[in-house]
XYZ file of C-alpha atoms in Angstrom:
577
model
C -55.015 51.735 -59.419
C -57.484 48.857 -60.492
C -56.833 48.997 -64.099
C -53.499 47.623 -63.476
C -55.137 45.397 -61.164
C -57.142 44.141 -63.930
C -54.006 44.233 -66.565
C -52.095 41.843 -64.296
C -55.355 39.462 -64.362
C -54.885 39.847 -68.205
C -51.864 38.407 -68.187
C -49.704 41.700 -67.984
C -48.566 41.776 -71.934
C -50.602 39.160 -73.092
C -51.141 37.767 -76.971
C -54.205 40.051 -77.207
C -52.282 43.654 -75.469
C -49.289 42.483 -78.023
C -50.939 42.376 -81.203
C -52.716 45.397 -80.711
C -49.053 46.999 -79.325
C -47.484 46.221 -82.574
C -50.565 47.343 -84.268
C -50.537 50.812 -82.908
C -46.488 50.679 -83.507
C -46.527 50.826 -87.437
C -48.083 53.895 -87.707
C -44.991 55.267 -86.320
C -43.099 54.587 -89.262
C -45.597 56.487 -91.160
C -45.923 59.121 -89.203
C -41.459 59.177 -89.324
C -42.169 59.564 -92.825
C -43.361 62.771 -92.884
C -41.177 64.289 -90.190
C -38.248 63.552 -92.306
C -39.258 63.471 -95.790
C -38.250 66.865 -95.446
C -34.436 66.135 -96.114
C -35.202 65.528 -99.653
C -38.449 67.211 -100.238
C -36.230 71.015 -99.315
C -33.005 69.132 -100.360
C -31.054 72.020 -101.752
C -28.230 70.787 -104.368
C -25.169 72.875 -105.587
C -26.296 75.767 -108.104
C -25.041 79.160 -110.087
C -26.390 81.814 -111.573
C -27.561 80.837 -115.193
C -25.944 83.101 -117.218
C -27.654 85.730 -120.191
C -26.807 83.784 -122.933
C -27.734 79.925 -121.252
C -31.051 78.115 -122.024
C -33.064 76.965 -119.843
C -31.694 73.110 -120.240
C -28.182 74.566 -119.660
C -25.941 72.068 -117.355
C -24.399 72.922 -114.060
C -20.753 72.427 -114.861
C -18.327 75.491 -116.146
C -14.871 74.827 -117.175
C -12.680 76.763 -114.480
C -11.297 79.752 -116.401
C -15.094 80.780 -117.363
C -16.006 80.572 -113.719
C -13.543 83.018 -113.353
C -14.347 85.509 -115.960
C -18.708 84.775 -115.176
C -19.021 84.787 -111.120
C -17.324 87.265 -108.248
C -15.715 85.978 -105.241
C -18.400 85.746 -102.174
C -16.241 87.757 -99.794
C -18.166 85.973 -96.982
C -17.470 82.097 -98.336
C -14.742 83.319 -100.002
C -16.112 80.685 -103.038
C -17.659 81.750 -106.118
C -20.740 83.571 -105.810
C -23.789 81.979 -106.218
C -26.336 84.790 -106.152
C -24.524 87.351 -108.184
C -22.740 87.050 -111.466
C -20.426 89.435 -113.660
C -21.971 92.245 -116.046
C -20.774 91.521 -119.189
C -21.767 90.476 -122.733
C -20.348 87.119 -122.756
C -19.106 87.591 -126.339
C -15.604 85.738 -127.261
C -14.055 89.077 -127.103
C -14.731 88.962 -123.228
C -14.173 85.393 -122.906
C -10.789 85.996 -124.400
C -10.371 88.864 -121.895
C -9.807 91.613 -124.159
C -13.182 93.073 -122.503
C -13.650 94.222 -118.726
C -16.692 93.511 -116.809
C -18.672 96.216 -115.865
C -19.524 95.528 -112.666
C -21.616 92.807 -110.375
C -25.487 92.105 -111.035
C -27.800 90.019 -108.900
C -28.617 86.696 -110.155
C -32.652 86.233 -111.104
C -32.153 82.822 -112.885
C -30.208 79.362 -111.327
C -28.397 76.453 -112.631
C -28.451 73.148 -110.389
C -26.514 70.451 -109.721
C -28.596 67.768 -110.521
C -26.588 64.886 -110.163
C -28.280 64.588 -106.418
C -30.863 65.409 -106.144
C -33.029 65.288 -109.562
C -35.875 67.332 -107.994
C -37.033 69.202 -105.290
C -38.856 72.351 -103.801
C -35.837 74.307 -103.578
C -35.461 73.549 -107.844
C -38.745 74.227 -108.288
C -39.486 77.298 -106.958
C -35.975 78.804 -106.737
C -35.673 78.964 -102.939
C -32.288 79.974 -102.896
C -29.865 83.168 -102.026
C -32.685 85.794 -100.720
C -35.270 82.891 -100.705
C -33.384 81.085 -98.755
C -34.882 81.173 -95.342
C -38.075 80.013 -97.232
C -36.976 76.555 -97.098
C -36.279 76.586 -93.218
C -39.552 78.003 -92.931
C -41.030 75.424 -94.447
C -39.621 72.885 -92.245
C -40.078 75.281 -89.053
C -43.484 75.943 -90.013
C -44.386 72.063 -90.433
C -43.010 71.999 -86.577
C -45.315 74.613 -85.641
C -47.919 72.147 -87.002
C -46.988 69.369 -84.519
C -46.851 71.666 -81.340
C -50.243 73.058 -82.290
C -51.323 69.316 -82.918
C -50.318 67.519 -79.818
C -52.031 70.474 -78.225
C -55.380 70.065 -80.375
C -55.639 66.457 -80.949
C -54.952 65.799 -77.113
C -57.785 67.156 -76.055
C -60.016 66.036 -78.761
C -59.032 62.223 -78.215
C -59.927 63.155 -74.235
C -63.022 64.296 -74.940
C -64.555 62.294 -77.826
C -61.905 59.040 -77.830
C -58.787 57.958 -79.080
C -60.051 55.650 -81.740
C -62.012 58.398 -83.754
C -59.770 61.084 -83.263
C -56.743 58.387 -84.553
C -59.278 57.994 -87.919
C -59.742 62.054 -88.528
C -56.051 62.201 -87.765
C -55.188 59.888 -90.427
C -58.004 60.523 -93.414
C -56.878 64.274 -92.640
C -53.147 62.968 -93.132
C -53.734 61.255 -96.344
C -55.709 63.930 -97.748
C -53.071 66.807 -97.073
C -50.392 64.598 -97.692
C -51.438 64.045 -101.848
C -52.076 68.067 -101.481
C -48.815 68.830 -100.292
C -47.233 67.111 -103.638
C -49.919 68.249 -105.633
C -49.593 71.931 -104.562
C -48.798 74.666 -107.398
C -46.773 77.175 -105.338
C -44.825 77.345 -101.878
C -48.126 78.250 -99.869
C -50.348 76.052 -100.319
C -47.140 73.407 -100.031
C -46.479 74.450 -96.678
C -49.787 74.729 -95.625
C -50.503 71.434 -96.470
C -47.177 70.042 -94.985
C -47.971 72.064 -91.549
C -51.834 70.271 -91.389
C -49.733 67.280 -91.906
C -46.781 67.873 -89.101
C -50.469 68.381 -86.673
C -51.605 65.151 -87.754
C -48.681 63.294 -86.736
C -49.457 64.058 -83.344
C -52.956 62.740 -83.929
C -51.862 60.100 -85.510
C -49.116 58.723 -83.400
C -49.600 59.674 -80.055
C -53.245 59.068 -79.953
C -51.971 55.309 -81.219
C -49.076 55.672 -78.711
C -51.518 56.573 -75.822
C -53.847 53.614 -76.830
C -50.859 50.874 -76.710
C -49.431 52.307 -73.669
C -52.741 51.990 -71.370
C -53.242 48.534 -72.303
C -49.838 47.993 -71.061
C -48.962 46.901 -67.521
C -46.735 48.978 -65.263
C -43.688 46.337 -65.332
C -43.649 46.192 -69.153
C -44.337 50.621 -70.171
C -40.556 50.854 -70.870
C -39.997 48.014 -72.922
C -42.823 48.711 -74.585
C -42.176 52.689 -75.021
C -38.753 52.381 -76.334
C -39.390 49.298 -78.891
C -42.441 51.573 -79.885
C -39.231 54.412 -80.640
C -37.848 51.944 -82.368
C -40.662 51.676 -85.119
C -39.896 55.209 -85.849
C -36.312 54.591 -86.233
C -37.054 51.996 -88.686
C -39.027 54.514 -90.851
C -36.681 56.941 -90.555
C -34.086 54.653 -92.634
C -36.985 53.365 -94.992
C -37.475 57.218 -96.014
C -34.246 57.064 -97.502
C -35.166 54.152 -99.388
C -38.061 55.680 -100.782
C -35.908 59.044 -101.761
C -33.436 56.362 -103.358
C -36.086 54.626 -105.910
C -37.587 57.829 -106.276
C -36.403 61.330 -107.720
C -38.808 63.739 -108.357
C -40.373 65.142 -104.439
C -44.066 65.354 -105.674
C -44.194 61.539 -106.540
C -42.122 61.057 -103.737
C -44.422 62.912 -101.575
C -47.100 61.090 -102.302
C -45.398 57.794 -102.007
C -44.623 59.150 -98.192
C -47.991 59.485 -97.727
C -50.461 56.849 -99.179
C -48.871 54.211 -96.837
C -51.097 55.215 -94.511
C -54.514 54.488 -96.092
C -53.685 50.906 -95.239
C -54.247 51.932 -91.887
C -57.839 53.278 -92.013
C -58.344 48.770 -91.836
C -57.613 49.415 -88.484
C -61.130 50.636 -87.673
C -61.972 46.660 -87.027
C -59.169 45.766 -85.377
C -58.678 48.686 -82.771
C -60.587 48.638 -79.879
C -61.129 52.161 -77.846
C -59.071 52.549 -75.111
C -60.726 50.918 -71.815
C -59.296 53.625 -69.349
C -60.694 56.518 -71.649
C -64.011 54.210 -71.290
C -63.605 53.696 -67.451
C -63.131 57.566 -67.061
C -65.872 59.198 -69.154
C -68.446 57.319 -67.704
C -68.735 54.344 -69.642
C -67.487 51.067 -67.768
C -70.277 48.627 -69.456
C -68.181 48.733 -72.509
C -64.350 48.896 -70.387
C -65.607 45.694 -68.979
C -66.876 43.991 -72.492
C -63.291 44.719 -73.730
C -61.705 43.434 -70.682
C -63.559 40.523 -71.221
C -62.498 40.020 -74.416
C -59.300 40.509 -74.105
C -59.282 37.897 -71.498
C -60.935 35.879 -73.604
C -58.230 35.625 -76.305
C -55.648 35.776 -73.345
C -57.411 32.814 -72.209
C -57.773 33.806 -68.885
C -60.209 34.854 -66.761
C -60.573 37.976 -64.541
C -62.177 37.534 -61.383
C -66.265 39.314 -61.241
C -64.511 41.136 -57.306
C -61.659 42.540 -59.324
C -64.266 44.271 -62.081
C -66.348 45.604 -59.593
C -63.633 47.065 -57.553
C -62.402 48.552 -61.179
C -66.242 50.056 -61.391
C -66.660 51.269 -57.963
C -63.082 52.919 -58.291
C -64.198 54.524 -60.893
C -67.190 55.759 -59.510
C -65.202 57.071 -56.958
C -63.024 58.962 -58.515
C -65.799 60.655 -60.180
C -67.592 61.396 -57.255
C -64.055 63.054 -55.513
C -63.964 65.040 -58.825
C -67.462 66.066 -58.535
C -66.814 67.453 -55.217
C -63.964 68.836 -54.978
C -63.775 72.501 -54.997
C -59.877 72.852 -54.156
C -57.874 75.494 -56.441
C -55.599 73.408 -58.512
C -52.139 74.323 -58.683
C -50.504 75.640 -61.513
C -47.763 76.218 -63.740
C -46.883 79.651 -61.812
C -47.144 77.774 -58.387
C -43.750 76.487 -59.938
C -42.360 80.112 -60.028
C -43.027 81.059 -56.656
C -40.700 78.738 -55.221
C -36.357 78.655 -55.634
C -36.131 75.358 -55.929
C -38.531 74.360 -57.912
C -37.983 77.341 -60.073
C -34.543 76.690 -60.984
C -35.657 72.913 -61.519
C -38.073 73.710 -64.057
C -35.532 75.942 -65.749
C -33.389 73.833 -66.220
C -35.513 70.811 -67.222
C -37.158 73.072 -69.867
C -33.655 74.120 -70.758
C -32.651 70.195 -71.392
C -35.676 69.708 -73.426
C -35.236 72.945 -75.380
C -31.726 71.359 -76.333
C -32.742 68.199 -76.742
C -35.152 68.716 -79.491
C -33.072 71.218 -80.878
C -30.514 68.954 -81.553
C -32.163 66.140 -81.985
C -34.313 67.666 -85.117
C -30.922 70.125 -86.498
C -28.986 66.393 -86.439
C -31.877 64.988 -88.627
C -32.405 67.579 -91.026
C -28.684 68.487 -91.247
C -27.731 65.327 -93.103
C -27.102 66.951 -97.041
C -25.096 69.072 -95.365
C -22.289 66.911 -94.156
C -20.203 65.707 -96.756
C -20.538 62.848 -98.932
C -23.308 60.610 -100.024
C -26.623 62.275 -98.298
C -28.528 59.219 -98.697
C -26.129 56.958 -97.085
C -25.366 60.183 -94.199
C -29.501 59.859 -93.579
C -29.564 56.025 -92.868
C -26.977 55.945 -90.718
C -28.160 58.673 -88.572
C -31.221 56.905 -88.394
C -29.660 53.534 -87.841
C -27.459 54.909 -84.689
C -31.283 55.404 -82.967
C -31.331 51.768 -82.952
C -28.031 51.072 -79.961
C -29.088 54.776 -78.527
C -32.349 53.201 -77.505
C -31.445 49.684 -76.952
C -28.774 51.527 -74.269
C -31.658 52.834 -72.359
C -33.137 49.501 -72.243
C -30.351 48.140 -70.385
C -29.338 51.136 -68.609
C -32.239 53.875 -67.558
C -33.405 51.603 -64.344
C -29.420 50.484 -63.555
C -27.661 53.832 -63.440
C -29.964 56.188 -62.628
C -31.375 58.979 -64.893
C -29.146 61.657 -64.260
C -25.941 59.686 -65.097
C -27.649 59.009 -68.160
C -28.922 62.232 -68.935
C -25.986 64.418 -68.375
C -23.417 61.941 -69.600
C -24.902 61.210 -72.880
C -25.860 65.414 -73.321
C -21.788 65.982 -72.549
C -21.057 63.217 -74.641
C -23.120 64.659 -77.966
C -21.743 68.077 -76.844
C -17.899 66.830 -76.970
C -18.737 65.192 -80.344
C -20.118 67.838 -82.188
C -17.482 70.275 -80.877
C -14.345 68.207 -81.700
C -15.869 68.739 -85.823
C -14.287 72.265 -85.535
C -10.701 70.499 -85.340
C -11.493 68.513 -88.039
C -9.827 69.313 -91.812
C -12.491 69.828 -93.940
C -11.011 67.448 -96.524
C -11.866 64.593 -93.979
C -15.739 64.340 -94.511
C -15.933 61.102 -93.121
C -14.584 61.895 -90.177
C -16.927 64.772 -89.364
C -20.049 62.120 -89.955
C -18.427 59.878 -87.470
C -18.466 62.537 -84.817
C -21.600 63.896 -85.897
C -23.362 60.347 -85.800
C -22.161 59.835 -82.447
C -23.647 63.060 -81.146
C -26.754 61.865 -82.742
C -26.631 58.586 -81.166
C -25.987 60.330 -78.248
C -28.818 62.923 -78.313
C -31.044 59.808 -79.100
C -30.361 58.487 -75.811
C -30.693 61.845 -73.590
C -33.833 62.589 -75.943
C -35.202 59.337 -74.444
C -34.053 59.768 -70.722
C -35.557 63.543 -70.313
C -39.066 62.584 -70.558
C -38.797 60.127 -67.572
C -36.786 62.840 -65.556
C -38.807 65.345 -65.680
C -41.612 63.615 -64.869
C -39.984 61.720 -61.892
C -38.797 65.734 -60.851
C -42.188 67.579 -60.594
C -44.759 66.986 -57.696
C -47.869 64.848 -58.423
C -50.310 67.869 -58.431
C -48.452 70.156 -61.229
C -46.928 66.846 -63.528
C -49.101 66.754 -66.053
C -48.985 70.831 -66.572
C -45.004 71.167 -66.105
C -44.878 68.257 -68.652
C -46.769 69.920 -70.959
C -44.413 73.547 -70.663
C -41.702 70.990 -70.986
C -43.056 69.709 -73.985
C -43.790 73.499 -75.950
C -40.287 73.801 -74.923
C -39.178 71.504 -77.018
C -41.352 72.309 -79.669
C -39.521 75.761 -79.562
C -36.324 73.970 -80.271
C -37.695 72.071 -82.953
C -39.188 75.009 -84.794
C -35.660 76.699 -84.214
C -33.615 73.823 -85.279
C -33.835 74.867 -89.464
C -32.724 78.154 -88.915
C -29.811 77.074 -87.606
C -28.888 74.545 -90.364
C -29.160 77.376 -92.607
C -25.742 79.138 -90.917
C -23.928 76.049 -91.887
C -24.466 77.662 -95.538
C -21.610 80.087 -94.625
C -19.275 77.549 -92.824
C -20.298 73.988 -92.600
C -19.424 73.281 -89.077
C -21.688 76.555 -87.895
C -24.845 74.465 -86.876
C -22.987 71.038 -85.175
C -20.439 73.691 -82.682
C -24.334 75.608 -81.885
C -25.531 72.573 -80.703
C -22.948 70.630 -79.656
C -22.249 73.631 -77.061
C -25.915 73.835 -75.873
C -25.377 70.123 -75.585
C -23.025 70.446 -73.600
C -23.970 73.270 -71.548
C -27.119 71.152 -70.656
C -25.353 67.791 -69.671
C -23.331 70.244 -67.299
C -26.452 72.029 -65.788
C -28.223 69.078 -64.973
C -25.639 68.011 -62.774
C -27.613 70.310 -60.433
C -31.078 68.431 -60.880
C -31.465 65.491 -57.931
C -31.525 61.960 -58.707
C -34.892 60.081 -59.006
C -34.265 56.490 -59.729
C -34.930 54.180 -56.803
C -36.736 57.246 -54.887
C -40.457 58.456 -54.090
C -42.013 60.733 -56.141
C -42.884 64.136 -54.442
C -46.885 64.737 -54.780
C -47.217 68.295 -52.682
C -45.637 71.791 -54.049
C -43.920 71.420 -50.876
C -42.272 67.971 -51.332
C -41.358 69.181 -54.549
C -40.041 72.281 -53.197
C -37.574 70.454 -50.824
C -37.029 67.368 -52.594
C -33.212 67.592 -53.367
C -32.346 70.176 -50.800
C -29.679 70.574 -48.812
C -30.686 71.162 -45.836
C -29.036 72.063 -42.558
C -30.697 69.586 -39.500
C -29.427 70.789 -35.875
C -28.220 68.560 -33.399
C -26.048 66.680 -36.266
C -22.246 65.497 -35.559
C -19.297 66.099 -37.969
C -18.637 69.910 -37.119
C -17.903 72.761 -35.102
C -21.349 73.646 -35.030
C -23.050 70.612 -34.840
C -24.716 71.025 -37.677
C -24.796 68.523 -40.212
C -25.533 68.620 -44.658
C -27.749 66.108 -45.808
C -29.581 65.761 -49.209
C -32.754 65.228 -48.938
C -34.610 61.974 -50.612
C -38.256 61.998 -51.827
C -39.465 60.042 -48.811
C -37.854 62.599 -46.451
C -40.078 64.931 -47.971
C -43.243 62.912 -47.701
C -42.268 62.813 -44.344
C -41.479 66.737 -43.336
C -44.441 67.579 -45.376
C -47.353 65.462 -44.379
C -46.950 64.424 -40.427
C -49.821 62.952 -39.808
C -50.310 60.618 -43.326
C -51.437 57.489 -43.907
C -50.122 54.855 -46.505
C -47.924 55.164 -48.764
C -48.853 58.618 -51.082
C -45.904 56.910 -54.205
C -47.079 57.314 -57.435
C -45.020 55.447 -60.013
C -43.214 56.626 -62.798
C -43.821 57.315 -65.831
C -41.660 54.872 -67.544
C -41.504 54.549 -71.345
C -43.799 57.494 -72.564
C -41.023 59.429 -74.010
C -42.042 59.163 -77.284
C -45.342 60.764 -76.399
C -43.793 64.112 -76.559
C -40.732 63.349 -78.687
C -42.814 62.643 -81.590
């Protein structure tokens, strides 16, 4: 393509594509913010049923033998009940136990544990025992948010920009973020919060898209995973925030007005000049080029920007034109192969997210200090992506991808054999699953997209994507088992972990191989096929796997040049986040 014609003439990374990289990178640590705030925002601390004759003020502690005499045994947690409490009059007589309880009565009034967590939706509004699954739908709804987001705000930032559809994204944050901890009931809270999960995707991957075009083709996956690694970082400065500050409206609000200092941006963010170049608008593509070169201090030569305009013009004119039926996502369907590819691609990234997100949010609930739980499982991102760095291009992408999905899967699992008084033990394994999950999370993007044809990527990518979505919107529920047995929601997705990392032993390798562009190539790309004629048996036959450039090959016998298109290196955060 000519763009990257014109990037290398730019220098490749230069000063000018670097400070605008790192730029468009801190909004990723806002945009963490709100993904994970939350952990402490729906932080649910120990409670009890407050008892007839408490105040309001009353303190969470009981001394044993009135725990015994106030609360039945949950025959399910076989602890004391924390949703139903004894009928009786509380007097000294009964205390004494000279008077029977007559019977069990639901609780309609709770005690918390405050030493925690001082304050937080849960307290607030009581979203406990039946209103429980309020608080995972709160956190499921807020995912629902980002699906419908990356959905909406993509095709507003193709059609009217990325650098106004990054400012609505971000007043739009700010302004539902002060709602959200502003808001007097659980509606209008999670509302608010699911406005705000759709901005993130406006937000960040409208930056993301921005600092990835300006980007050459050598540098996308340095530059995709450091951008990662911004999130990371405000995924551990939540914690800080939640540590300096107790009450969740304040601290909602302190999650969110970090990103006012980003409407500045407006003078320092140019538009993207391949958005320019393909809507018809290379005059001003070429004035940024120019000044981009400019501050590079280099100079592009006047050939290579009219072979950039007259590309453009086309591609326009081919687009103009053509009146082939694209293919689509059902084209996939029609065909074995590529069926049970997709399958299981939009299995990994089902189980991916799943357990990527249940990891994150699962953090109170794994013994010990939360706080300190929370920054180390955002601190293990850190190695997980620095890994890929040195290993995606080295070892190939299904190694990766399989070993590190076992790897989480044989982590998570081995917490069942764990005694529960060893806490610290079942953080270790459950960090390394998460450190592990960070690393397949990373790897599945570039898979996929090295595994579907040219002409149905960008659609398969995007099924790939709601799939994951799915799993993210799942994800709470499933924290909310380990209620009723702690280890519940790491065996669930340590065994779809696993599952996966064995399954996609069946998916080809990519690395180091053409890309297939046809249905067909895609269709027989990884095949085993049968060629007569062959030595090595009785029949004469001979198995051999096919490679991508086989396929270009069987597929196209009377081509011309070489039909590669390269991949998609680095962009995983586009649909992780």
């Amino acid at each position: 393509m000519a763009y990257d014609d014109i990037l290398q003439h730019l220098g490749g990374f230069g000063r000018y594509q670097r400070r605008i990289y790192v730029l468009l990178c801190l909004p990723a640590i806002s945009c963490a913010f709100h993904k994970l705030a939350g952990v402490f925002l729906l932080a649910a601390p120990d409670y009890r049923c407050r008892l007839p004759y408490e105040l309001e003020n009353a303190s969470y502690p009981l001394p044993a033998e009135r725990l015994t005499l106030a609360y039945p045994i949950d025959t399910l947690t076989k602890k004391y009940s924390t949703c139903n409490y004894l009928d009786a009059n509380f007097t000294e007589a009964y205390w004494n136990g000279g008077t029977p309880a007559a019977g069990v009565r639901p609780c309609d009034q709770w005690v918390y544990d405050r030493s925690k967590f001082e304050s937080s939706t849960v307290t607030e509004w009581d979203m406990v025992c039946d209103r429980n699954c309020l608080r995972a739908s709160a956190d499921s709804l807020f995912m629902v948010g980002v699906m419908l987001g990356s959905i909406g705000f993509g095709y507003l930032s193709d059609k009217y920009g990325r650098k106004p559809i990054f400012f609505a994204s971000l007043v739009l944050q700010v302004v539902f973020g002060v709602l959200a901890g502003v808001a007097p009931e659980f509606f209008t809270y999670t509302l608010a919060r699911m406005i705000v999960g759709a901005t993130t995707s406006g937000v960040f991957l409208v930056a993301y898209v921005i600092a990835m075009e300006m980007v050459g083709p050598n540098d996308r996956l340095y530059a995709g995973v450091v951008c990662m690694m911004f999130f990371s970082v405000g995924y551990m400065l939540t914690a800080g925030f939640a540590y300096f500050i107790h009450g969740w409206r304040m601290l909602q609000i302190a999650l969110t007005l970090p990103g006012i200092l980003f409407l500045c941006y407006w003078w320092f963010i140019p538009e993207s000049a391949r958005w320019l170049l393909s809507n018809g608008r290379p005059t001003e593509a070429i004035k940024l080029i120019l000044k981009a070169a400019d501050c590079n201090k280099l100079t592009v030569p006047q050939e290579a920007l009219d072979k950039l305009v007259e590309e453009d013009k086309d591609q326009q004119h081919q687009q103009e034109m053509s009146n082939e039926a694209k293919p689509s996502l059902l084209d996939i369907f029609k065909h074995p192969n590529l069926r049970q590819k997709a399958l299981l691609i939009f299995f990994d990234w089902f189980v991916n997210s799943l357990t990527y997100y249940g990891l994150s949010w699962n953090t109170n609930n794994l013994g010990g200090n939360p706080l300190l739980n929370f920054v180390i499982s955002g601190a293990v991102e850190i190695p997980a992506y620095s890994f890929l760095l040195v290993t995606l291009n080295r070892w190939g992408r299904r190694t990766i991808l399989c070993g590190c999905m076992i790897f989480a899967g044989t982590m998570l699992l081995t917490t069942m054999i764990v005694p529960a008084s060893e806490q610290w033990l079942i953080v270790v394994l459950a960090m390394l699953g998460k450190m592990a999950i960070t690393s397949s999370y990373g790897t599945v993007y570039v898979f996929s997209a090295e595994q579907f044809p040219t002409v149905i990527r960008n659609v398969a990518l995007g099924a790939s994507s709601t799939s994951a979505r799915v799993g993210g919107i799942l994800a709470p529920y499933f924290n909310l088992l380990g209620d009723y047995w702690q280890p519940l929601p790491l065996l669930i997705f340590g065994a779809l972990a696993f599952i996966g990392g064995v399954l996609s032993l069946l998916l080809p390798e990519t690395h180091n191989q053409k890309l297939p562009e046809t249905i067909a190539d895609g269709e027989n790309f990884g095949k085993r096929k049968t060629i007569p004629g062959g030595s090595g048996d009785a029949a004469g036959d001979c198995d051999i796997e096919r490679t991508a450039e086989e396929m270009q090959v069987l597929s196209k016998p009377t081509t011309s040049g070489d039909p590669s298109e390269p991949p998609v290196d680095g962009t995983a955060a586009k649909e992780k986040y």
